[in-house]
XYZ file of C-alpha atoms in Angstrom:
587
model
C -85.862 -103.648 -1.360
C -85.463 -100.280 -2.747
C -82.966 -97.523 -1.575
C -83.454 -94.896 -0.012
C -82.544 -92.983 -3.218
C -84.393 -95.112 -6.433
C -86.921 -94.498 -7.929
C -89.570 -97.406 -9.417
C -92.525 -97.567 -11.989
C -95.639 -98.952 -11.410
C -94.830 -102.702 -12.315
C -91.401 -102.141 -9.555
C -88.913 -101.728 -12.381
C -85.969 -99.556 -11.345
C -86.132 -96.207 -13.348
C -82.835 -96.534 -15.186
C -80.794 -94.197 -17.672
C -79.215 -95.928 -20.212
C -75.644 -94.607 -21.791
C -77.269 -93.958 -24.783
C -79.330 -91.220 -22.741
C -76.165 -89.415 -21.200
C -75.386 -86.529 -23.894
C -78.962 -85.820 -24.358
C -79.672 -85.534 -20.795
C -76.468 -83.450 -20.120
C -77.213 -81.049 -23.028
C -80.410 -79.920 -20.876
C -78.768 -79.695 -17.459
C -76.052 -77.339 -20.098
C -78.726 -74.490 -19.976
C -79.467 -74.555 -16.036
C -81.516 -75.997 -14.173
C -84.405 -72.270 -14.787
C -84.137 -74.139 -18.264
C -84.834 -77.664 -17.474
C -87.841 -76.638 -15.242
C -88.998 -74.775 -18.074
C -88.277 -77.749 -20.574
C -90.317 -80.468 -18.428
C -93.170 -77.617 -17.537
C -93.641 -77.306 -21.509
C -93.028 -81.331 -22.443
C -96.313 -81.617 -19.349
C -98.565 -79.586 -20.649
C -98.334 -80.169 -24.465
C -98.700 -84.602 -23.821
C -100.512 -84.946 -19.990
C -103.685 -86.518 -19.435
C -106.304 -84.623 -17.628
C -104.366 -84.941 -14.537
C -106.256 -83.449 -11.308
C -104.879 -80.669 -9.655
C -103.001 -82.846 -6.527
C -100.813 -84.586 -9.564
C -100.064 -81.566 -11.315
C -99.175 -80.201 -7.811
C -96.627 -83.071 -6.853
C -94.987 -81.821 -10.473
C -94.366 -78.552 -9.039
C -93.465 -79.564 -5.319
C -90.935 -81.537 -7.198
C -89.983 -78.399 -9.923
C -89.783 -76.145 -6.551
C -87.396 -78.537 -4.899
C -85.000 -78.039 -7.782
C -85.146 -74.743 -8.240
C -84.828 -73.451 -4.381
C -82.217 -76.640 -4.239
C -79.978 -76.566 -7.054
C -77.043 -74.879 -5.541
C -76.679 -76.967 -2.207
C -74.155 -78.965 -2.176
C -74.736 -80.806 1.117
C -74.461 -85.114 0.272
C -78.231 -85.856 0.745
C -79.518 -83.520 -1.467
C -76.941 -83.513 -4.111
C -77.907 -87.359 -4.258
C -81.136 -86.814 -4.081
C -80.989 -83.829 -7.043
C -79.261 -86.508 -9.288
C -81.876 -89.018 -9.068
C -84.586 -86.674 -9.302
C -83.546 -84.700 -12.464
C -82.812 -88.143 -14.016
C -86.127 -89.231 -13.149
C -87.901 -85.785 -15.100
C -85.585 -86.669 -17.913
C -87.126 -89.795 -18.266
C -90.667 -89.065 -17.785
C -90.545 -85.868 -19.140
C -88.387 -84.666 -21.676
C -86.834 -88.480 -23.200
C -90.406 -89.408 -24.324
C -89.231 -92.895 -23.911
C -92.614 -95.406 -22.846
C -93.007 -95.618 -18.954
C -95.629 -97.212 -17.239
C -98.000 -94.912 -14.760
C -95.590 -91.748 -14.610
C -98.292 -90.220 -11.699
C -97.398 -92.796 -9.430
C -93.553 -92.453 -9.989
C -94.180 -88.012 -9.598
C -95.718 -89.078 -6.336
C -92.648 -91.448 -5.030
C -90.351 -88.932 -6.220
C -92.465 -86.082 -4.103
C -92.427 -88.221 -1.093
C -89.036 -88.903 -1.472
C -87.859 -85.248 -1.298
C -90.457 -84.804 1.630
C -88.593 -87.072 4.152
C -85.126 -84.670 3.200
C -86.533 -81.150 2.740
C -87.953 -78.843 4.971
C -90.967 -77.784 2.821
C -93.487 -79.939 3.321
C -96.068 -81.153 0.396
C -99.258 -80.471 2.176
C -97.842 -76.718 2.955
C -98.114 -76.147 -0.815
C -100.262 -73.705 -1.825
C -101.523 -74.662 -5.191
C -104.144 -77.323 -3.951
C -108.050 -75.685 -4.051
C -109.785 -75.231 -7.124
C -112.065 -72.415 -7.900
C -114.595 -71.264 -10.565
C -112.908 -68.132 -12.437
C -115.837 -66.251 -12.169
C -116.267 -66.947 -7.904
C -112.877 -65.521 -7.246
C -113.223 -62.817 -9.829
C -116.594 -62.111 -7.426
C -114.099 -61.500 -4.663
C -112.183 -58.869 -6.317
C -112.914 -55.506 -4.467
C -114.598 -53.167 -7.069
C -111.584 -50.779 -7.168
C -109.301 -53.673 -7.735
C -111.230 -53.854 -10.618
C -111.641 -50.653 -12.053
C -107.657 -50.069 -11.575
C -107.062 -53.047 -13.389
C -109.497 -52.213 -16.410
C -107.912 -48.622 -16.478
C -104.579 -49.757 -16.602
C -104.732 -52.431 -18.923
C -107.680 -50.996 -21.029
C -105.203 -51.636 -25.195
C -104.650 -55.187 -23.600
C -105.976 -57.021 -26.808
C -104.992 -60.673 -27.276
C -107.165 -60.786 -30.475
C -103.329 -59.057 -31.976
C -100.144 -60.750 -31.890
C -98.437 -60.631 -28.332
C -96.089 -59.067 -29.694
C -97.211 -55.886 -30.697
C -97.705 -55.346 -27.135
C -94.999 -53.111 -25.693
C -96.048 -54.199 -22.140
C -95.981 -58.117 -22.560
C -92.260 -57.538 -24.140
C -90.924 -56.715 -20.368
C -91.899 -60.774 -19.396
C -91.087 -62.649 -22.377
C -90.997 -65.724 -20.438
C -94.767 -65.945 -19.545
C -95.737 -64.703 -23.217
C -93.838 -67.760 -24.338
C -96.243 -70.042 -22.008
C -99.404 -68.017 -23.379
C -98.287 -69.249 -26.913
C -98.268 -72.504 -26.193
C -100.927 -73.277 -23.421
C -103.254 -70.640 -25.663
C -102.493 -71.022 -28.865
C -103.213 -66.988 -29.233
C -101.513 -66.864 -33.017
C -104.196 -69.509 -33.752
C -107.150 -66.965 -33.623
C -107.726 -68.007 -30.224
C -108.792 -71.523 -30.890
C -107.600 -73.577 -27.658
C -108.822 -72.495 -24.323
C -108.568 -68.491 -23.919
C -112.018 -66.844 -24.700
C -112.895 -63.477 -24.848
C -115.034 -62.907 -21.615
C -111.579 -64.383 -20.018
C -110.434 -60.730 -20.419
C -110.041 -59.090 -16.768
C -109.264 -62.444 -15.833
C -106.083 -62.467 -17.886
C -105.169 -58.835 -16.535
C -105.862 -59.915 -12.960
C -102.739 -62.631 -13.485
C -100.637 -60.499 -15.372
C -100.967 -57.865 -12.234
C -100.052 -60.620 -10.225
C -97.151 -62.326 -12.019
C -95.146 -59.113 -13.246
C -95.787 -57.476 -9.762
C -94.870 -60.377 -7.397
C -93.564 -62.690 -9.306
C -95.516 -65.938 -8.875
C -93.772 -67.977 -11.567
C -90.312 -67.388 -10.183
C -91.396 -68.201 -7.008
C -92.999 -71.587 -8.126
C -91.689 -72.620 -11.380
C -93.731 -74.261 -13.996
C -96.851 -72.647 -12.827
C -97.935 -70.638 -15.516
C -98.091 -73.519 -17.837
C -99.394 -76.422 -15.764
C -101.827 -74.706 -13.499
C -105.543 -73.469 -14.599
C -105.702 -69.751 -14.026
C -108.478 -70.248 -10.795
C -105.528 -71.689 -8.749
C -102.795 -69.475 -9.849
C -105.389 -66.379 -9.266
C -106.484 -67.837 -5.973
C -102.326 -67.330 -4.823
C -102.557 -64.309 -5.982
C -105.659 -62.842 -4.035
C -103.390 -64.471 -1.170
C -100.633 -62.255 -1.722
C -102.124 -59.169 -2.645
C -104.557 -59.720 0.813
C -100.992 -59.491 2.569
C -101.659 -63.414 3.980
C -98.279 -64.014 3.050
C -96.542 -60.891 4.708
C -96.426 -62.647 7.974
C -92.776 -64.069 7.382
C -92.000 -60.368 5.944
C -88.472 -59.548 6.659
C -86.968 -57.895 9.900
C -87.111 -53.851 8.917
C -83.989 -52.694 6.954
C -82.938 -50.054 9.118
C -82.069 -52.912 11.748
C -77.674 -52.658 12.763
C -75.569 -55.503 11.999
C -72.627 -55.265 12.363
C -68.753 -57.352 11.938
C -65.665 -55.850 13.768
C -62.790 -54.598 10.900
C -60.061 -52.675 11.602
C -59.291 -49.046 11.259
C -59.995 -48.118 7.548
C -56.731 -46.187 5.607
C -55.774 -42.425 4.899
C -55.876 -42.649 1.137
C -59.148 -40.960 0.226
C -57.821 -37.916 2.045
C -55.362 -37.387 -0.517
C -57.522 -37.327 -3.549
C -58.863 -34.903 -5.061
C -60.872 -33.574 -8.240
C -59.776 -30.859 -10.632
C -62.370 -28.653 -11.337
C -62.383 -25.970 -14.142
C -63.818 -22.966 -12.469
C -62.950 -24.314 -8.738
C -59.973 -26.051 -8.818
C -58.594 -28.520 -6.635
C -61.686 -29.802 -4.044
C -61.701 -32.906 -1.450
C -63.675 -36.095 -2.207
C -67.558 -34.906 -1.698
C -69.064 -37.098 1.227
C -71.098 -39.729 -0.362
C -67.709 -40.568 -2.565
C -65.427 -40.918 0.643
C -68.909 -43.190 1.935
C -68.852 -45.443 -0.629
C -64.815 -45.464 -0.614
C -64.833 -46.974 3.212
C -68.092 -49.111 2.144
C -65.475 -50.963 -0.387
C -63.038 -50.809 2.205
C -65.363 -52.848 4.758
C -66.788 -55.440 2.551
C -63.082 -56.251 1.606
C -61.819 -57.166 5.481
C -64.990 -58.698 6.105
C -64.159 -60.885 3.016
C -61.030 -62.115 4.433
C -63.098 -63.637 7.020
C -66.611 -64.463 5.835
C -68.389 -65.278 2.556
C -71.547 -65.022 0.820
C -72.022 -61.770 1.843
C -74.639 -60.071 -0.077
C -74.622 -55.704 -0.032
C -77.506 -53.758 -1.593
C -77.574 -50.152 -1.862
C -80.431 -47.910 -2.819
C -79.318 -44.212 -4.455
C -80.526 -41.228 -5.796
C -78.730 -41.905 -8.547
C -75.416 -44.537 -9.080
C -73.544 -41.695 -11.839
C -69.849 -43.201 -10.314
C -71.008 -45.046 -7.119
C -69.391 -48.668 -8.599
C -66.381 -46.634 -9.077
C -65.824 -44.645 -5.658
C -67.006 -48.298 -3.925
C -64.121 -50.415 -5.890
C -61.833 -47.808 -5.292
C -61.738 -48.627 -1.501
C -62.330 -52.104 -2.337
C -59.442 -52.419 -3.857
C -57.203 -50.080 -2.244
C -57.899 -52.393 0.988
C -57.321 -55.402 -1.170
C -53.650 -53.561 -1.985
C -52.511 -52.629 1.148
C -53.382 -56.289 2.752
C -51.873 -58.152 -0.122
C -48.822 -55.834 -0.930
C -47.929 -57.124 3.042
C -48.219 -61.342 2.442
C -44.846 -62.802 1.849
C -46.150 -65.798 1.875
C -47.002 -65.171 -2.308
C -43.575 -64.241 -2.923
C -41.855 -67.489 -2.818
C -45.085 -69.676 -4.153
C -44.802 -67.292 -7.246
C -40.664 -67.262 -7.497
C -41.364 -71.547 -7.366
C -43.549 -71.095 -10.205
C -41.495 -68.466 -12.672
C -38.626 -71.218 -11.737
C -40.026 -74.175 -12.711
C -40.109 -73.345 -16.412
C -38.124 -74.419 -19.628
C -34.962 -72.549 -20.551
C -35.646 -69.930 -23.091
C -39.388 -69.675 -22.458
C -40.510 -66.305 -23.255
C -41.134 -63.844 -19.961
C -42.083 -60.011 -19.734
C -40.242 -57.951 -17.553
C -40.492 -54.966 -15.964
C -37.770 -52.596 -16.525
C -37.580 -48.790 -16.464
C -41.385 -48.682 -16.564
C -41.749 -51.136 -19.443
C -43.330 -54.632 -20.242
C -40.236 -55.601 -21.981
C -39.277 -59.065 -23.558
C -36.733 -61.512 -22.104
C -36.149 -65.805 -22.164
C -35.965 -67.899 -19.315
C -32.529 -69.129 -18.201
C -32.664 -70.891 -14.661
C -31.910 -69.941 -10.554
C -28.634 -69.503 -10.142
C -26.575 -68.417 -6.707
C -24.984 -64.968 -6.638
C -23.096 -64.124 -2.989
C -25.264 -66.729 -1.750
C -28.429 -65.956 -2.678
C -31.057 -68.127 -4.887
C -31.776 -65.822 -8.011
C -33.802 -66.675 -11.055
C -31.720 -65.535 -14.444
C -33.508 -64.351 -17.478
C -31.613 -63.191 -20.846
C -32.992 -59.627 -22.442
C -32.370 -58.740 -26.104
C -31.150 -55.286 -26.261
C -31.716 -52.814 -29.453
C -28.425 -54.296 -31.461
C -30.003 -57.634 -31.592
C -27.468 -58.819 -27.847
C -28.758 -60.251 -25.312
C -27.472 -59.426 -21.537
C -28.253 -61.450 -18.666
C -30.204 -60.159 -15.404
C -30.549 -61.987 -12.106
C -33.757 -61.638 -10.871
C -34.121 -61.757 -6.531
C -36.747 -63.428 -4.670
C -37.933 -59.906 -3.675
C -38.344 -58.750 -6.859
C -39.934 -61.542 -8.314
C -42.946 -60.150 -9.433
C -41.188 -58.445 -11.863
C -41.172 -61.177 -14.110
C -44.859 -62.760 -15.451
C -45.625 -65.070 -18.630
C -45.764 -63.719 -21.839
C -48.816 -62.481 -23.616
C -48.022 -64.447 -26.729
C -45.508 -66.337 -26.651
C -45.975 -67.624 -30.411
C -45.415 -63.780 -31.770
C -43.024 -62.768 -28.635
C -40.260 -65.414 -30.166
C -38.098 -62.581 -31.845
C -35.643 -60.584 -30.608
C -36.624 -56.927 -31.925
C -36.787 -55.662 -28.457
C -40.204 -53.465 -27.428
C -41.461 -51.281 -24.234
C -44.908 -51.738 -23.385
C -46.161 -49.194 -20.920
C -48.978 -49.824 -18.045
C -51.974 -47.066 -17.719
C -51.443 -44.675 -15.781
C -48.667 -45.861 -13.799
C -46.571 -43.124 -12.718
C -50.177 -42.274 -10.418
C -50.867 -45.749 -9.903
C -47.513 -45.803 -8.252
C -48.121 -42.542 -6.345
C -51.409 -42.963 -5.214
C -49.996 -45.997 -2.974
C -46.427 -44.698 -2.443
C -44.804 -48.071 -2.726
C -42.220 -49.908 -4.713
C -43.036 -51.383 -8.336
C -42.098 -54.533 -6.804
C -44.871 -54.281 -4.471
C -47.309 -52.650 -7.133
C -47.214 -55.514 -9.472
C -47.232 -58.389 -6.945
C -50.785 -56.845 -5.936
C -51.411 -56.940 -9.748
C -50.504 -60.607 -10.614
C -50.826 -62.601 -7.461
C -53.711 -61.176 -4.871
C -56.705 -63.542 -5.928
C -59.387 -60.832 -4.850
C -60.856 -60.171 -8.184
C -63.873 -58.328 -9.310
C -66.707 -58.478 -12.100
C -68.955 -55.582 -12.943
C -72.249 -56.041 -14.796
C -73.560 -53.073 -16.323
C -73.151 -50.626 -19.231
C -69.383 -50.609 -20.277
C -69.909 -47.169 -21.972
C -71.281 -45.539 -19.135
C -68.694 -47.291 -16.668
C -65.813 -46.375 -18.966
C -67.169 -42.479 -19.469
C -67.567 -42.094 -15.799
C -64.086 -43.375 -15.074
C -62.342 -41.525 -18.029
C -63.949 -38.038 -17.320
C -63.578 -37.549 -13.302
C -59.738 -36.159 -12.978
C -58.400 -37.310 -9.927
C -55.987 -35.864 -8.267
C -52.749 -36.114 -5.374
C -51.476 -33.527 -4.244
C -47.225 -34.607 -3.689
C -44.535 -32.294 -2.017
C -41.201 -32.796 -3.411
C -38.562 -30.498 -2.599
C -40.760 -28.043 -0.422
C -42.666 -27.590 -3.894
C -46.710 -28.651 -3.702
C -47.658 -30.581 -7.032
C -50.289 -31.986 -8.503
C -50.348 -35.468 -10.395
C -53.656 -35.898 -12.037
C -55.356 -39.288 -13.309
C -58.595 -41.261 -13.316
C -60.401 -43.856 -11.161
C -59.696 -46.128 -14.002
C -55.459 -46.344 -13.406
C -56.505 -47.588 -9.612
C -59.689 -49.952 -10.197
C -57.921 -51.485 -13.581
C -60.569 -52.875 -16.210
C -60.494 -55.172 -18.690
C -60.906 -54.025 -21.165
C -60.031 -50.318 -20.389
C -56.387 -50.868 -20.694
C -53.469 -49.360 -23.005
C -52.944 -52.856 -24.660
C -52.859 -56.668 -24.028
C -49.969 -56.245 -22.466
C -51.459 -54.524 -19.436
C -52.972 -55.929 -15.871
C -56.103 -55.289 -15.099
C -57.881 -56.342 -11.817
C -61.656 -56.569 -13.247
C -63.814 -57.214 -15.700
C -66.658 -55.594 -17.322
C -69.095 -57.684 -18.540
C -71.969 -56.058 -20.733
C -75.366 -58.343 -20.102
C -74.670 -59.599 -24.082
C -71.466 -61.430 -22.397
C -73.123 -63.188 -19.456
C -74.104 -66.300 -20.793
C -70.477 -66.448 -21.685
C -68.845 -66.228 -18.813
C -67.845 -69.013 -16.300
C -65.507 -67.442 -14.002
C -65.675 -67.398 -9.940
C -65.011 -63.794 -8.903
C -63.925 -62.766 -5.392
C -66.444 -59.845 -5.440
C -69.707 -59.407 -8.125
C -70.829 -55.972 -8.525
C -74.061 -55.252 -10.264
C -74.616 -51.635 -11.687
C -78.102 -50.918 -11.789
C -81.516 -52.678 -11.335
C -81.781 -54.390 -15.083
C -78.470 -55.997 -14.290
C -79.715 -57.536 -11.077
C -82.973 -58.459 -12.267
C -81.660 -60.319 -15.483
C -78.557 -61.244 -14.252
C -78.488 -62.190 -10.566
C -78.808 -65.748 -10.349
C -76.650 -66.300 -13.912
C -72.867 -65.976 -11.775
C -71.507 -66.952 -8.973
C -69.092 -64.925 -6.170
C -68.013 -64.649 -2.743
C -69.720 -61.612 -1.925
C -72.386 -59.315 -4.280
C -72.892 -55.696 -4.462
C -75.719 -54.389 -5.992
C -76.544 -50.042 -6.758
C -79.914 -49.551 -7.139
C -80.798 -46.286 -8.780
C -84.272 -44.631 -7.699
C -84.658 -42.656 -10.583
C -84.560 -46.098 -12.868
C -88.004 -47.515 -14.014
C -87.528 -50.797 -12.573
C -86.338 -49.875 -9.364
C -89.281 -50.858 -7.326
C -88.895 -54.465 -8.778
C -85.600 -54.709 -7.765
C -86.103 -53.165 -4.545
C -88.763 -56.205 -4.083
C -87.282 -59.705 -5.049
C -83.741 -58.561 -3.427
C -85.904 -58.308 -0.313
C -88.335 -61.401 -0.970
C -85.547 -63.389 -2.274
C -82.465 -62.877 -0.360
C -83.063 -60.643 2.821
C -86.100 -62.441 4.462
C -83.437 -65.787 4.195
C -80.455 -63.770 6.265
C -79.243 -65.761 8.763
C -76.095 -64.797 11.916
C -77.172 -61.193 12.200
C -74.922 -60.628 14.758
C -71.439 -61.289 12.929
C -72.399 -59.222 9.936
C -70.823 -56.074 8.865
C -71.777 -52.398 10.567
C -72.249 -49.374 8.499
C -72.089 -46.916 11.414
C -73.465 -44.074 9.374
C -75.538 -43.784 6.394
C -75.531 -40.610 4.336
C -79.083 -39.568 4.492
C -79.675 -40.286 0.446
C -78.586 -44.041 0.993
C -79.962 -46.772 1.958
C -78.486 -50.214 2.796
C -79.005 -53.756 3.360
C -76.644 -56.762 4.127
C -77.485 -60.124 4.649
C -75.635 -63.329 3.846
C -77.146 -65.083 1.362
């Protein structure tokens, strides 16, 4: 009697991975599961049969399962993932012998049918039509647009001379191999095949039918995937079209803080001039998503501007002055941090923070002075003595590990400075104490994905100032955006905190960390990048005057919006400036 969860061949054998298989089959799940689709789409198409359309369709029911699956972690289905990408692996990708593999595909689609919502027979891939009938269909304009527009479209030259094709190099990968177009055309694309080709590439690069259903544009014959996309373009599938944007959600956060009214920006011919309105926008924006964050997650904010020159910025800013003022508050991180710093080996190099330095010093112990628990650390001074300080729970956070220990062994005693400190310090009006315990211990980081160049430009040029009276004098202390939302790596050294990263789209792949907040700057970042990292809660600044703008615009909508769910407990923007736009949704 089989499980509910096991999959069998044709003779009843029990699909089974041996240990031999394990590395193998983990080295494709490495990549992603876009990847292993991709991998078992390509494996089909270059070794099946003449399967009919139904079998190549319980393939994809099953590749569409994974993909719109992978990240829930609900017990059913993460069972049910395991046993279905081991069954693929075996089929698909091991090339080890097994008996009938359409009647296992067709157990395994049945399978996910009793647990998923998405039923089989509601998948659209399942008539098959004559090229030329549904070509028929096309309205004549349809036609002469597409002709105009795609008139150098010559497959009888490489693909890759084609400046168009080089925006989807995904699908011109599955040309190459289900075509064989560097082979003088000699598998199944002919000539008069022309406006049909130019019909699907409309289709694809517009709406984005192999994302949608993954391992289509290898396994299917153009008819079907043409037929979905006369379906589409008709509007038949703009029936479960999202709720219209400009509908008010809305989640109850307290009062925002004063801190934006004391900046403000040094101009040459000017001078000194408040925040302009969209800034001190997109400064209580930040402020919002972070107390909503305190409470909810998966909170997903896109924003559509004239143009995003310093809109990350101004929106961090509040971000993370909210972040500051909440966490600078929590006692709670005092002690868990002076029960860390405590538990390590004497003479253990630290960094300490003393008359606005990172400066060396060695573990020593706690020790009890007048009665109260201290933590003692020995400092080198400059004639090569050491003097011992006693460090209070309070001030704690004055202490943090050392950079490098190995090369922080000797006693030559250096200062290491913070960037712009003196304004960091200012710009808050609180204690160093409380200043670094935002900037070791408060978990509410951040990750930026765009052009580190522009970002670093932007927050280098803008002088920021506060205006301080000290002795019935009014002065000015200037600095940048950059000493309050602290990149890495836009910092005086490695000795430095920072609070974010920038990640250029080159360092993606590389990354494996689980920021609080993800903030993508621009629409290439989205598009490439969106489903690559993980967060709490996404921001994305969508700039109208980019060229890919309208794509964005159009899977964050088909992708995320139309699946929002608890309208009601979602954040309010009150008002919008009249040049933004806004969504939110929780993914």
């Amino acid at each position: 009697m089989e499980s509910e969860h096991q999959i069998s061949d044709s003779e009843g054998n029990l699909l089974h991975m041996q240990k031999s298989d394990m590395p193998a089959f983990e080295k494709c799940l490495s990549n992603g599961h876009k990847e292993f689709i991709q991998q078992c789409s390509f494996s089909l198409a270059e070794n099946k049969p003449n399967y009919p359309v139904n079998v190549i369709n319980n393939f994809l029911y099953v590749f569409k399962f994974l993909n719109d699956q992978w990240h829930v972690t609900d017990k059913p289905i993460r069972t049910l993932k395991k046993v279905v990408l081991k069954a693929l692996f075996l089929i698909l990708i091991s090339r080890k012998p097994v008996n009938n593999k359409t009647d296992i595909i067709e157990k395994t689609a049945k399978m996910i049918e009793k647990t998923w919502i998405f039923c089989l027979s509601d998948f659209p891939f399942l008539e098959r039509n004559e090229e030329k009938e549904i070509i028929s269909l096309l309205p004549p304009p349809v036609q002469k647009s597409i002709e105009s527009e795609f008139a150098n479209l010559n497959f009888k030259e490489k693909i890759s001379s084609n400046s168009f094709l080089q925006i989807y190099p995904g699908f011109v990968e599955n040309l190459k191999r289900q075509y064989d177009v560097f082979r003088n055309n000699t598998g199944k694309y002919k000539f008069q095949d022309d406006l049909l080709l130019k019909v699907i590439f409309i289709g694809l690069i517009e709406r984005g039918i192999s994302e949608k259903y993954p391992g289509a544009t290898v396994l299917l014959p153009f008819s079907c995937l043409l037929k979905e996309i006369t379906k589409i373009n008709s509007n038949i599938l703009e029936q479960s079209s999202p709720p219209p944007v400009s509908r008010r959600v809305f989640f109850n956060v307290s009062k925002g803080c004063y801190i934006s009214e004391k900046l403000f920006i040094k101009k040459i011919s000017e001078g000194y001039k408040p925040l302009p309105g969209w800034a001190i926008w997109l400064f209580k924006a930040g402020e919002k998503l972070a107390a909503a964050g305190r409470k909810k997650k998966n909170i997903v904010l896109g924003l559509s501007l004239p143009t995003r020159a310093y809109a990350a910025l101004f929106f961090l800013l509040g971000y993370e002055t909210r972040n500051a003022l909440q966490g600078m508050k929590n006692n709670n991180n005092d002690s868990k941090y002076f029960h860390n710093i405590t538990r390590m080996e004497k003479n253990t190099p630290l960094l300490i923070w003393e008359k606005e330095r990172w400066k060396r010093c060695y573990a020593k112990g706690v020790k009890t002075v007048q009665g109260q628990e201290m933590f003692s650390v020995s400092v080198p001074g400059t004639d090569n003595t050491r003097h011992d300080m006693y460090i209070p729970k309070g001030q704690i956070f004055r202490l943090r590990e050392a950079v490098d220990p190995e090369r922080e062994v000797g006693d030559h005693q250096l200062g290491y400075s913070m960037r712009g400190f003196d304004f960091f310090r200012n710009y808050y009006g609180q204690k160093d104490e409380n200043l670094l315990k935002h900037l070791i211990s408060c978990q509410s980081r951040f990750t930026v994905v765009g052009n580190k160049t522009l970002l670093k430009n932007e927050g280098d040029r803008l002088a920021i100032s506060i205006k301080m009276i000290r002795k019935s004098k009014k002065n000015w202390l200037a600095g940048s955006l950059l000493d309050i939302v602290r990149f890495e790596p836009f910092l005086l050294s490695e000795f430095d905190l920072s609070r974010g990263t920038v990640l250029s789209p080159e360092a993606v792949n590389e990354y494996n960390a689980h920021p609080n907040l993800l903030v993508f700057d621009g629409s290439l970042s989205f598009l490439n990048h969106y489903d690559d990292l993980e967060a709490d809660m996404k921001v994305i600044f969508l700039d109208r005057s980019e060229p890919h703008f309208s794509e964005a615009c159009r899977v964050m909508l088909e992708q995320n919006y139309s699946d929002r769910e608890n309208d009601d407990d979602m954040l309010l923007y009150d008002t919008l400036p009249e040049t933004i736009e806004a969504v939110i949704f929780e993914e």
